[in-house]
mmCIF file of C-alpha atoms and ligand atoms in Angstrom:
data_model
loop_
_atom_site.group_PDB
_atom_site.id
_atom_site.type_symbol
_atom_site.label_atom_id
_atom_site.label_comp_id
_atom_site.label_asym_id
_atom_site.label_seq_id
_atom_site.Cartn_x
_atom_site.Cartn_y
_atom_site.Cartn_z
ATOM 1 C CA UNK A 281 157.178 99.690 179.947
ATOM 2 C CA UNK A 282 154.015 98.974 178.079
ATOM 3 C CA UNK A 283 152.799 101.799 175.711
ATOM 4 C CA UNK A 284 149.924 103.756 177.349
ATOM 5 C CA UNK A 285 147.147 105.190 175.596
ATOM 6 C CA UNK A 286 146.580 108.677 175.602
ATOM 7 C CA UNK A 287 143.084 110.136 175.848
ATOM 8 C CA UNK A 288 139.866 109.874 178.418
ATOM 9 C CA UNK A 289 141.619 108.944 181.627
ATOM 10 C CA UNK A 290 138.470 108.251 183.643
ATOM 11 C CA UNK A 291 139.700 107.643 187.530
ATOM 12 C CA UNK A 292 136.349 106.504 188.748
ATOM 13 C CA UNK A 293 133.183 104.890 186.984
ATOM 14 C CA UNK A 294 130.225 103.135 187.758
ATOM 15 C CA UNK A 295 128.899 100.029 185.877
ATOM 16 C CA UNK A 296 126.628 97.317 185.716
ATOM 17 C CA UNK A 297 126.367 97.574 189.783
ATOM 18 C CA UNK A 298 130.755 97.849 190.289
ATOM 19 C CA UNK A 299 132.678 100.534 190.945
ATOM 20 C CA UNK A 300 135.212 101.066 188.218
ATOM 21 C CA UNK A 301 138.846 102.809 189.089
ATOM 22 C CA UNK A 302 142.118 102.929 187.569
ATOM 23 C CA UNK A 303 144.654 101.661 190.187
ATOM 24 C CA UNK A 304 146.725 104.844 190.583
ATOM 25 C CA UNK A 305 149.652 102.893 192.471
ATOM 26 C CA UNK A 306 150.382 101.182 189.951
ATOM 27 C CA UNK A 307 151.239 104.191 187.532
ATOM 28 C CA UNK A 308 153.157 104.930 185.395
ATOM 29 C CA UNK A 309 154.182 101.847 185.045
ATOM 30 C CA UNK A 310 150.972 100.174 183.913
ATOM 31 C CA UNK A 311 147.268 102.082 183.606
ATOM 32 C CA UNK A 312 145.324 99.066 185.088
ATOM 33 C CA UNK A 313 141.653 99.336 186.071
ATOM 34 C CA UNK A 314 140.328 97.624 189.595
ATOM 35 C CA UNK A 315 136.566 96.751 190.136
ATOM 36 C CA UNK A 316 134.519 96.608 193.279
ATOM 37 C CA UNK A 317 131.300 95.318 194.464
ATOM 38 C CA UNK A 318 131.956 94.999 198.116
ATOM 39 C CA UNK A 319 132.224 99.058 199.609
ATOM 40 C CA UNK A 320 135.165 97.128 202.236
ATOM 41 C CA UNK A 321 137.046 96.799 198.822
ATOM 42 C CA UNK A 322 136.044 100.402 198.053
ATOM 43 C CA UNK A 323 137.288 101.703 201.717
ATOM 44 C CA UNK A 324 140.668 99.493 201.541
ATOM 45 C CA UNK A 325 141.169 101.230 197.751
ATOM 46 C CA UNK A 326 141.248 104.753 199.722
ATOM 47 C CA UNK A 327 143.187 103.791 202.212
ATOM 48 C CA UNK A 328 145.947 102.647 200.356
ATOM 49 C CA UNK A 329 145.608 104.970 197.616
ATOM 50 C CA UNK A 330 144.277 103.422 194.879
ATOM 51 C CA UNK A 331 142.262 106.055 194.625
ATOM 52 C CA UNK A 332 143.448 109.445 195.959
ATOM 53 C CA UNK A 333 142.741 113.144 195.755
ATOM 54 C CA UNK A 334 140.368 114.495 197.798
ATOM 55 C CA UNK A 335 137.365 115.525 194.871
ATOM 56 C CA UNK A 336 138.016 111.336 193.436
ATOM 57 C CA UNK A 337 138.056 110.547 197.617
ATOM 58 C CA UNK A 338 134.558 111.791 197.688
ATOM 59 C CA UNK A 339 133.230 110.104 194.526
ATOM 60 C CA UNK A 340 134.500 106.961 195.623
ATOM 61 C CA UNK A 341 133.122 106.831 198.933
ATOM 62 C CA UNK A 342 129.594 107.530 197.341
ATOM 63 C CA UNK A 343 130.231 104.608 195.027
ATOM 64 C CA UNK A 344 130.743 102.959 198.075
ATOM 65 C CA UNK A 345 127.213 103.531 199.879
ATOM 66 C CA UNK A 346 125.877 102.725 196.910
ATOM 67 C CA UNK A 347 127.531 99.307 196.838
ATOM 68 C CA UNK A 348 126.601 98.571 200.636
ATOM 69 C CA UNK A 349 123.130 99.477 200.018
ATOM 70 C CA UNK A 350 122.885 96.866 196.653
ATOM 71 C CA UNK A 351 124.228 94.310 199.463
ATOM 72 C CA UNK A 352 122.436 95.014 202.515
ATOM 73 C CA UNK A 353 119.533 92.495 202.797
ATOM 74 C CA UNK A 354 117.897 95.445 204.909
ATOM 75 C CA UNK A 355 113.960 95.248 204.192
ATOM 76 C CA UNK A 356 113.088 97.791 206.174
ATOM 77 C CA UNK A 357 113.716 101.762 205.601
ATOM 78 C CA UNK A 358 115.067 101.868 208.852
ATOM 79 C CA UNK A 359 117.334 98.670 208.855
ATOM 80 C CA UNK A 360 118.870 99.867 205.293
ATOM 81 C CA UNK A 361 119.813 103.392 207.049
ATOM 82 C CA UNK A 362 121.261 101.139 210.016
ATOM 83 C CA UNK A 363 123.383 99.536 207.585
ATOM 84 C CA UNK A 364 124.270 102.429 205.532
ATOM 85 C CA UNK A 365 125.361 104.124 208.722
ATOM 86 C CA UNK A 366 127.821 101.383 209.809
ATOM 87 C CA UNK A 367 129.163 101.249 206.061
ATOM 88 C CA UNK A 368 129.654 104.890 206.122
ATOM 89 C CA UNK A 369 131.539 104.885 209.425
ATOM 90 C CA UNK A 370 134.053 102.402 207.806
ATOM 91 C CA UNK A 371 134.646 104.408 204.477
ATOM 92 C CA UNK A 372 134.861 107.954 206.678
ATOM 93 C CA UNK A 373 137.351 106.271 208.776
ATOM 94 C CA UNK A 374 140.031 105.380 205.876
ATOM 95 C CA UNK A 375 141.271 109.226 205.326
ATOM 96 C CA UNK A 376 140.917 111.888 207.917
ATOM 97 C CA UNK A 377 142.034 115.525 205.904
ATOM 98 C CA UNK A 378 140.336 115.525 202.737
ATOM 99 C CA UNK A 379 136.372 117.176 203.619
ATOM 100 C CA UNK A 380 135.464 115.500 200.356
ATOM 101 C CA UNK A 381 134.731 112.586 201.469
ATOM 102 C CA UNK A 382 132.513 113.436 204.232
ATOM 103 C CA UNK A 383 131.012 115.714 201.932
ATOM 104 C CA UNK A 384 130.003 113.044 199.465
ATOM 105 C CA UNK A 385 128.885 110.342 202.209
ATOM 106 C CA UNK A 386 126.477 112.571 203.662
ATOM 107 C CA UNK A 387 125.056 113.789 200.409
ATOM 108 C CA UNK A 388 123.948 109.682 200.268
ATOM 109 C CA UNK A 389 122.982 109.692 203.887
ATOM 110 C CA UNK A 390 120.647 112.639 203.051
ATOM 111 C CA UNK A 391 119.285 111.207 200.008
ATOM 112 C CA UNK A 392 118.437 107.738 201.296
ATOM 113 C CA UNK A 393 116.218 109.428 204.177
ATOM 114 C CA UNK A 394 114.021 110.670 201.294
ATOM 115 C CA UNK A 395 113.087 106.934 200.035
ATOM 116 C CA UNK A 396 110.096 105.675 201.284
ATOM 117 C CA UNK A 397 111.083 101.835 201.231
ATOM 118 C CA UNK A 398 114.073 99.874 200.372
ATOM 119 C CA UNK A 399 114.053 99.729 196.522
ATOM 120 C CA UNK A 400 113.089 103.484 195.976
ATOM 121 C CA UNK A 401 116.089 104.115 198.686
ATOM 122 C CA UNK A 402 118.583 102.065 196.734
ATOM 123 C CA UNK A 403 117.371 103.402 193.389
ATOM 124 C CA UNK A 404 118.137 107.301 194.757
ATOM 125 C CA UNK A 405 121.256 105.993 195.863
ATOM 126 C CA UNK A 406 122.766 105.022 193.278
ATOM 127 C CA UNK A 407 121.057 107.893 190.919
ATOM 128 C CA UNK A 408 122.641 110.606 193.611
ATOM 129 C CA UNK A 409 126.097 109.250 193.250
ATOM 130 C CA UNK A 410 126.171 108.996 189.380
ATOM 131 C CA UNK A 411 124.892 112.479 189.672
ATOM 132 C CA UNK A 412 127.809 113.372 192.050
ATOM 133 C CA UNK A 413 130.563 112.142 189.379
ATOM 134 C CA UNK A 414 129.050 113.467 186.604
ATOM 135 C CA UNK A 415 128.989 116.834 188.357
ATOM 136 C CA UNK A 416 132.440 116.759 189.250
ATOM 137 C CA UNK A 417 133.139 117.048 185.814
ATOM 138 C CA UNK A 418 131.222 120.121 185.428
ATOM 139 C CA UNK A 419 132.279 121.556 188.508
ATOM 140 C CA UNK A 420 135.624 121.340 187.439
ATOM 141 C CA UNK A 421 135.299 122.406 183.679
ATOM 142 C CA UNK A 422 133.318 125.473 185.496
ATOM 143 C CA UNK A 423 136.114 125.949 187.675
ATOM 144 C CA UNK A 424 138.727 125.672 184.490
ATOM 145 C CA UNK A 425 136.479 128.413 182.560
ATOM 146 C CA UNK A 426 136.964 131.061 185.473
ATOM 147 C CA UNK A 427 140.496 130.016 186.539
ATOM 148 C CA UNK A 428 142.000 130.325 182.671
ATOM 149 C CA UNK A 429 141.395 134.387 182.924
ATOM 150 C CA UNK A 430 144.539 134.569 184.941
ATOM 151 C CA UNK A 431 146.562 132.667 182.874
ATOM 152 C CA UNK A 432 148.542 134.139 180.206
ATOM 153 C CA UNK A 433 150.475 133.041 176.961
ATOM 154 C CA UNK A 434 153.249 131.529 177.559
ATOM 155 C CA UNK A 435 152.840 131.094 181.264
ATOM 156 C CA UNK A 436 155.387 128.779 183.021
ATOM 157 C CA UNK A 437 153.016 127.524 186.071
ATOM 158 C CA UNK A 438 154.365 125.084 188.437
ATOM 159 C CA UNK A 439 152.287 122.668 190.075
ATOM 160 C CA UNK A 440 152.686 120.613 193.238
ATOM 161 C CA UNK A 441 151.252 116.940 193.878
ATOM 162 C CA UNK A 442 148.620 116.090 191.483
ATOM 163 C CA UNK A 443 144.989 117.487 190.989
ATOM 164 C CA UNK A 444 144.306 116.380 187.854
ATOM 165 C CA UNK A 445 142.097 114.097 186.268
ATOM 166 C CA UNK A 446 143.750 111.723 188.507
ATOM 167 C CA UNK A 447 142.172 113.144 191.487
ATOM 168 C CA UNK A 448 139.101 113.776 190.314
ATOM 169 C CA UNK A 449 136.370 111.871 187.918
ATOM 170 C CA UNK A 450 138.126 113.117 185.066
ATOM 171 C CA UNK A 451 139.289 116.578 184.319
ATOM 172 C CA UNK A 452 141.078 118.091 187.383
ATOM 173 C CA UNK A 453 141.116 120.909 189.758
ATOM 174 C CA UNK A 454 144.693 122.574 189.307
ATOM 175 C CA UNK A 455 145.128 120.497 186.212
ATOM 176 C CA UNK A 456 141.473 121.428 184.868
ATOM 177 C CA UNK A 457 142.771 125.455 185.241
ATOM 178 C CA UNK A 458 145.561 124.389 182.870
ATOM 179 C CA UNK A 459 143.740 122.046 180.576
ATOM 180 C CA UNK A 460 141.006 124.925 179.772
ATOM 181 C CA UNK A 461 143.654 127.820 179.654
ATOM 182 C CA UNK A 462 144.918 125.552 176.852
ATOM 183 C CA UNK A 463 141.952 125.187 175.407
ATOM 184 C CA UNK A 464 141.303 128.775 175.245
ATOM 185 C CA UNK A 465 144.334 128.808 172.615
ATOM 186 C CA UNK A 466 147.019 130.043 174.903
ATOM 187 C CA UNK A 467 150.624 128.407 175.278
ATOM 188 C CA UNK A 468 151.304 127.234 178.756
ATOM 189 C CA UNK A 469 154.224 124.592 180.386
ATOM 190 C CA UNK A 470 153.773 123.082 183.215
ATOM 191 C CA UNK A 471 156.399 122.355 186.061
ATOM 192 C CA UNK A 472 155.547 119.474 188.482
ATOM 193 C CA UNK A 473 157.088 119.059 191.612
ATOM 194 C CA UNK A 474 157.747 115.334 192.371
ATOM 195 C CA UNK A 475 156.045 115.422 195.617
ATOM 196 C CA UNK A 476 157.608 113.107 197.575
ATOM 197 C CA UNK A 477 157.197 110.308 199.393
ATOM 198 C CA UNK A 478 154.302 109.035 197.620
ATOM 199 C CA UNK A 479 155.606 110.775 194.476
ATOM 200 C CA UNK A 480 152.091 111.723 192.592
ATOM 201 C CA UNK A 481 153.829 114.472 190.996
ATOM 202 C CA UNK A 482 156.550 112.549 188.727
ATOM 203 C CA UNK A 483 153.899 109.415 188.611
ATOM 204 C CA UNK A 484 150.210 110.944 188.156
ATOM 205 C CA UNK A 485 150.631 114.374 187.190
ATOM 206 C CA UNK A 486 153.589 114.130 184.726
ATOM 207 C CA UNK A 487 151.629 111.414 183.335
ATOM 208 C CA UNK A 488 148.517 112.616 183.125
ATOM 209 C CA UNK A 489 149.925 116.039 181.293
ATOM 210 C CA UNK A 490 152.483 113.742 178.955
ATOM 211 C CA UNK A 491 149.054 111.520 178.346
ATOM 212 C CA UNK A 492 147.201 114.779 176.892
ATOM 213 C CA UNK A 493 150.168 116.278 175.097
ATOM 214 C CA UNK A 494 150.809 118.945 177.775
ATOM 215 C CA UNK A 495 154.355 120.456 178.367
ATOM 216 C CA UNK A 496 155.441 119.404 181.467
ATOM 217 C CA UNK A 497 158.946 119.716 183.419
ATOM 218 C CA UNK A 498 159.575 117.419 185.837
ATOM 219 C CA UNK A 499 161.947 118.750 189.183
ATOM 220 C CA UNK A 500 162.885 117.199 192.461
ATOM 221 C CA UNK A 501 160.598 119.358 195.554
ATOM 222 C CA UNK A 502 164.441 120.543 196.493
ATOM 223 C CA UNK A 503 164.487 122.808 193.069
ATOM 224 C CA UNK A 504 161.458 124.873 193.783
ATOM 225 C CA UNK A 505 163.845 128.063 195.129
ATOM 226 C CA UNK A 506 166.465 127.127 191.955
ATOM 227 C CA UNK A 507 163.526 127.737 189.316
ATOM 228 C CA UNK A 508 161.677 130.219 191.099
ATOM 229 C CA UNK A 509 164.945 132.399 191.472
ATOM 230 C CA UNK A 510 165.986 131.535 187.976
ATOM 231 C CA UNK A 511 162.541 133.209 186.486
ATOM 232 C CA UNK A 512 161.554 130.153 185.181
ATOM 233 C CA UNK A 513 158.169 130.332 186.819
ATOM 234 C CA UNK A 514 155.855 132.908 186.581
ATOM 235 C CA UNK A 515 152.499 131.202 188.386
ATOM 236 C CA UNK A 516 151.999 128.583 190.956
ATOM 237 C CA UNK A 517 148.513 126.373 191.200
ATOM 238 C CA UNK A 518 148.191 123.806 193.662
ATOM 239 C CA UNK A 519 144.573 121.701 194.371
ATOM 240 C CA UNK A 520 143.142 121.306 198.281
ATOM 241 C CA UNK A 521 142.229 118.965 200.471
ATOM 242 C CA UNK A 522 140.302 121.189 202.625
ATOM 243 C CA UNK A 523 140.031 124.771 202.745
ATOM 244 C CA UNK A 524 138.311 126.837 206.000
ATOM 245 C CA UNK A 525 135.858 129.676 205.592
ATOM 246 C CA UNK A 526 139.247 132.112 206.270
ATOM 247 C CA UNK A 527 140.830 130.700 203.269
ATOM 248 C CA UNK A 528 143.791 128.473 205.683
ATOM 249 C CA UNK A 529 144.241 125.810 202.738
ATOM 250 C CA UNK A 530 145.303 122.273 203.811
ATOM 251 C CA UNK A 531 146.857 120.297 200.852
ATOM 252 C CA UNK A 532 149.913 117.382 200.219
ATOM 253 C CA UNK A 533 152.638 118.530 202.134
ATOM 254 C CA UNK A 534 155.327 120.544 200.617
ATOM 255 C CA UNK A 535 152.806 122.887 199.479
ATOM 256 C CA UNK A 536 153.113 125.082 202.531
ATOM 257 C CA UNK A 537 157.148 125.184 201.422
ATOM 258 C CA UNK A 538 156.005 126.306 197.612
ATOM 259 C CA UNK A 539 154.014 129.128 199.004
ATOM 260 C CA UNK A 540 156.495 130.552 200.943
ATOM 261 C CA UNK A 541 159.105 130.505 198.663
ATOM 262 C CA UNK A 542 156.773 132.067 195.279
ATOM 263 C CA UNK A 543 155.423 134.671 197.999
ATOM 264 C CA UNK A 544 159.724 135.542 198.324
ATOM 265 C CA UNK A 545 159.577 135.885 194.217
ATOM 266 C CA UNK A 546 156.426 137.441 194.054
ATOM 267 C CA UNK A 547 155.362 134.831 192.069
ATOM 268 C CA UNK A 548 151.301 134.473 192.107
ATOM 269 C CA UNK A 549 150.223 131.607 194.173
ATOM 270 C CA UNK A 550 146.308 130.081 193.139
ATOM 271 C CA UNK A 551 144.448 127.091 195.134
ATOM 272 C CA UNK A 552 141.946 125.576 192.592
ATOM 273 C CA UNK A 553 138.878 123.729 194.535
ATOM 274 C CA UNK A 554 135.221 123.100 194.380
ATOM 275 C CA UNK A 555 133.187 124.389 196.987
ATOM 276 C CA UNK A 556 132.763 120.752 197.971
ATOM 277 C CA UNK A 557 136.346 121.005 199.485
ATOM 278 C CA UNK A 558 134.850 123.657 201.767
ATOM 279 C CA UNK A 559 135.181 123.439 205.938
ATOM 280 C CA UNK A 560 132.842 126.186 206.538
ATOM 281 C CA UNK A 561 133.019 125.154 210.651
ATOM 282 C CA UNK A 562 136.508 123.955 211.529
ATOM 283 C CA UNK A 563 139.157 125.914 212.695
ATOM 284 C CA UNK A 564 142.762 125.023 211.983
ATOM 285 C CA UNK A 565 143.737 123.417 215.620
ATOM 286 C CA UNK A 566 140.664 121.092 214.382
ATOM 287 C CA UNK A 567 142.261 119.464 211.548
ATOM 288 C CA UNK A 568 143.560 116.134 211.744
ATOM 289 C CA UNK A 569 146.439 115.483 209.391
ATOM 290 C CA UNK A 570 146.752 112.144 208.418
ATOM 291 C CA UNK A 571 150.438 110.921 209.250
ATOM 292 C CA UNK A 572 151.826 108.031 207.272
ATOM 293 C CA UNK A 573 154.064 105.410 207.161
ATOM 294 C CA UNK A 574 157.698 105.612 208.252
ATOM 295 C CA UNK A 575 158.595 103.079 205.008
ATOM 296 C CA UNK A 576 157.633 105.726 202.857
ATOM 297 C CA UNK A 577 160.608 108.182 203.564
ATOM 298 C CA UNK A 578 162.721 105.566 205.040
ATOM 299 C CA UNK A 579 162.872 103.293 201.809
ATOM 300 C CA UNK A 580 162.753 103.556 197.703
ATOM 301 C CA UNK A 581 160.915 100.773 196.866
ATOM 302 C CA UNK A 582 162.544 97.872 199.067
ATOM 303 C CA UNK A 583 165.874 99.456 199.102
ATOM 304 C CA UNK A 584 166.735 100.888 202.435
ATOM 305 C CA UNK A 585 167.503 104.414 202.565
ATOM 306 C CA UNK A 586 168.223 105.204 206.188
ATOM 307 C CA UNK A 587 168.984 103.923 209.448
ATOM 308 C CA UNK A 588 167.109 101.135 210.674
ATOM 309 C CA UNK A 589 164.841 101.934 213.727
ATOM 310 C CA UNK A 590 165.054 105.761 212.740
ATOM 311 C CA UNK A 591 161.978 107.933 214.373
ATOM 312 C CA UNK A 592 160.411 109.631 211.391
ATOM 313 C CA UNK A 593 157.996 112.809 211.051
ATOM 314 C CA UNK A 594 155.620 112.023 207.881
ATOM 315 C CA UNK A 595 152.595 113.995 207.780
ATOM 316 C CA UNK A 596 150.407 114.047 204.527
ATOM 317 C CA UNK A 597 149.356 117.424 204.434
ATOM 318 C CA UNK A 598 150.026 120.810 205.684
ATOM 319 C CA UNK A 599 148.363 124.415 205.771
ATOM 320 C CA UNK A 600 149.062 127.545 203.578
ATOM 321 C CA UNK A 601 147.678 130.574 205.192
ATOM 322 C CA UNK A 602 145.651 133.203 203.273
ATOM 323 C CA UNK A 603 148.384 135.902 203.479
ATOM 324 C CA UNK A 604 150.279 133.709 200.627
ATOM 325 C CA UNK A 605 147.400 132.649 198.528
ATOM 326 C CA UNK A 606 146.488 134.990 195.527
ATOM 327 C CA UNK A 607 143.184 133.572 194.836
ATOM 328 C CA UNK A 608 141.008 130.882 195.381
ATOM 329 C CA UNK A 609 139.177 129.232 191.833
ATOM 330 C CA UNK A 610 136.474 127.399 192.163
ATOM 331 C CA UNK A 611 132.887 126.953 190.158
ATOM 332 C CA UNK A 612 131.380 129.728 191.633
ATOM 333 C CA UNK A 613 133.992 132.187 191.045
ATOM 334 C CA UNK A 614 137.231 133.165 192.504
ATOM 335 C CA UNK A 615 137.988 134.320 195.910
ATOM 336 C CA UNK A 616 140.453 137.016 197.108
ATOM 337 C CA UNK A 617 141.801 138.645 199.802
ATOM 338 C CA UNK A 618 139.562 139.330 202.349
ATOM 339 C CA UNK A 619 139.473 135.743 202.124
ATOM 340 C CA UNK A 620 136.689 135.600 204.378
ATOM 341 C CA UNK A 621 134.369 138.016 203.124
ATOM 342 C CA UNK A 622 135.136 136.304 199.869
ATOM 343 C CA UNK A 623 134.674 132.982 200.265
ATOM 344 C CA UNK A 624 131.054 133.786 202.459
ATOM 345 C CA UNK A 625 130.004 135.621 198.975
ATOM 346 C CA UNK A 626 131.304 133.058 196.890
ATOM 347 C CA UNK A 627 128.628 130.560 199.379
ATOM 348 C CA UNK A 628 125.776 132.657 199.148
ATOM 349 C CA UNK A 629 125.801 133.206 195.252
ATOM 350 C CA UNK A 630 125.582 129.255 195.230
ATOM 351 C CA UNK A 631 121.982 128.930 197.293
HETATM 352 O O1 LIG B 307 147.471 112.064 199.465
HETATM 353 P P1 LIG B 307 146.732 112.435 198.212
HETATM 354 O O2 LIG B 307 147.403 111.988 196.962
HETATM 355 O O3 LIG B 307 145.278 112.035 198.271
HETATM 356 O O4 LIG B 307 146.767 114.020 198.238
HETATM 357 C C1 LIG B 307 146.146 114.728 197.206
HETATM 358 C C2 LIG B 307 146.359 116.187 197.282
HETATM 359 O O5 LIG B 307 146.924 116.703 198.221
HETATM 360 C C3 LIG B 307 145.747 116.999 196.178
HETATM 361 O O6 LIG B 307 146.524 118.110 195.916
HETATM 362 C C4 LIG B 307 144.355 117.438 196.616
HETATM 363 O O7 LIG B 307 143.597 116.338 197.008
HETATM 364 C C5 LIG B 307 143.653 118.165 195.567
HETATM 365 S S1 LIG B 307 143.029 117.089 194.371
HETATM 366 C C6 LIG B 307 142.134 117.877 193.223
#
């Protein structure tokens, strides 16, 4: 294996008109960078998880109106927002759970309309989405300085999936809590959960954490109980995908499994998000979880690893309720039980 460096992981840039990413499936093995300047490139990245984590999701698919409108040969206002709304149709349709995404393809919808012809439209669009990466970064170092108050020295925190750096533009949600309760001078280890099938806890965030000189523990998802009962955890922090206004938190699945079992060893459980990751309107029935591949539990690598023509159950995501969720970090402050109340608050001290 070829020796990584270790600082500034950057998951996605813009430059000179591309998108810049690292190409996340092909860590640890090898931190290579991809770059686009079609947005179908862009859309096929988040599909098969080049890029992945909901806050990077969104990023990405506002790099990617901003490389459809550099290629439309619109020249009208209202044939560039005809092509910009077939573009965004494409990139929306790649991931279905992650509110991100939407989130960042409508900011660009909304900022287009506000050009008055084609070059000021273009120029706003691709302004607004370097605006939207660079403020992930501060969203997320906001979120760190509020969520590090709970952490203590010495605190053993396990962590599930990745949302790091990796998921982000370049800090991290969950991660970002840890990075900036280390910064603040206290001690803290990390346990990451493997997170299978797609593994982004032993590949992304044990690499990410070993990358910035963070103690990490790696265990299988089957150890969570074995730690938990063995004391060698004392907080959980997970990222989200999507969380509703009654604080029902969708994330990779397994989580759901994590909550349950730190709720048994009253072990406090913390969802770190931006208010971007916000469904303010859905209810749970309305969430689509994405289900995957049946290669991806029945294989490692090419190797076979069950019965061929076995019927397999692989969702991406699943939903912690608020009854096993201590507190919800994000860059306007945290949110706690009332969940609802809290979150509503947390939304109006934003306007
Ligand atoms: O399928 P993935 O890798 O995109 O799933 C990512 C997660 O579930 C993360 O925990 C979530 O997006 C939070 S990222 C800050």
């Amino acid at each position: 294996m070829e020796e990584l460096k270790t600082h500034s992981l950057r998951t996605v840039d813009w430059k000179d008109n591309k998108v810049i990413m690292i190409d996340q499936t092909k860590l640890p093995n090898k931190l290579e960078y991809v770059e686009y300047s079609d947005y179908h490139d862009v859309a096929n990245a988040i599909k098969t998880m080049i890029v992945r984590g909901a806050p990077a999701i969104g990023v990405s698919g506002a790099f990617g109106l901003a490389l459809a409108a550099i290629k439309s040969k619109a020249t009208t206002k209202e044939n560039l927002i005809k092509d910009l709304e077939e573009s965004r149709q494409i990139l929306f349709s790649t991931r279905p759970t992650a509110v991100n995404l939407k989130w960042g393809l409508d900011k660009i919808m909304e900022i287009a309309k506000k050009g008055s012809n084609v070059l000021t439209m273009r120029n706003l669009i691709i302004e607004e989405a370097k605006k939207i990466a660079e403020d992930d970064i501060k969203t997320n170092m906001a979120m760190g300085k509020f969520g590090s108050e709970l952490f203590n020295d010495n605190d053993t925190v396990m962590t599930h999936c990745n949302a790091g750096a990796l998921a982000t533009v370049a800090y991290g949600t969950a991660l970002g809590v840890i990075r900036a309760t280390k910064d603040a001078g206290k001690k803290i280890k990390v346990i990451a959960t493997e997170t299978r099938p797609v593994q982004q806890g032993s590949r992304l965030t044990a690499f990410e954490l070993k990358h910035d000189g963070i103690d990490v523990s790696l265990i299988p998802d089957t150890a969570v109980g074995y730690t938990m009962a063995k004391g060698l955890v004392n907080k959980v922090i997970v990222g989200a995908d999507r969380i509703l206004r009654t604080g029902h938190v969708f994330n990779k699945i397994g989580t759901y499994q994590v909550a349950l079992i730190a709720k048994q060893h009253k072990i406090p459980f913390y969802v770190a998000a931006p208010l971007s990751s916000f469904d303010l309107k859905s209810n749970p029935e309305d969430v689509i979880i994405e289900q995957r591949k049946a290669e991806e539990v029945t294989q490692a690598g090419d190797k076979k690893t069950a019965p061929e023509g076995i019927d397999v159950i692989n969702p991406a995501f699943d939903m912690t309720p608020p009854e096993l969720i201590t507190g919800i970090i994000t860059e306007a402050g945290i949110a706690q039980s009332p969940f609802e109340e809290s979150i509503k608050k947390l939304f109006e001290a934003k306007k």
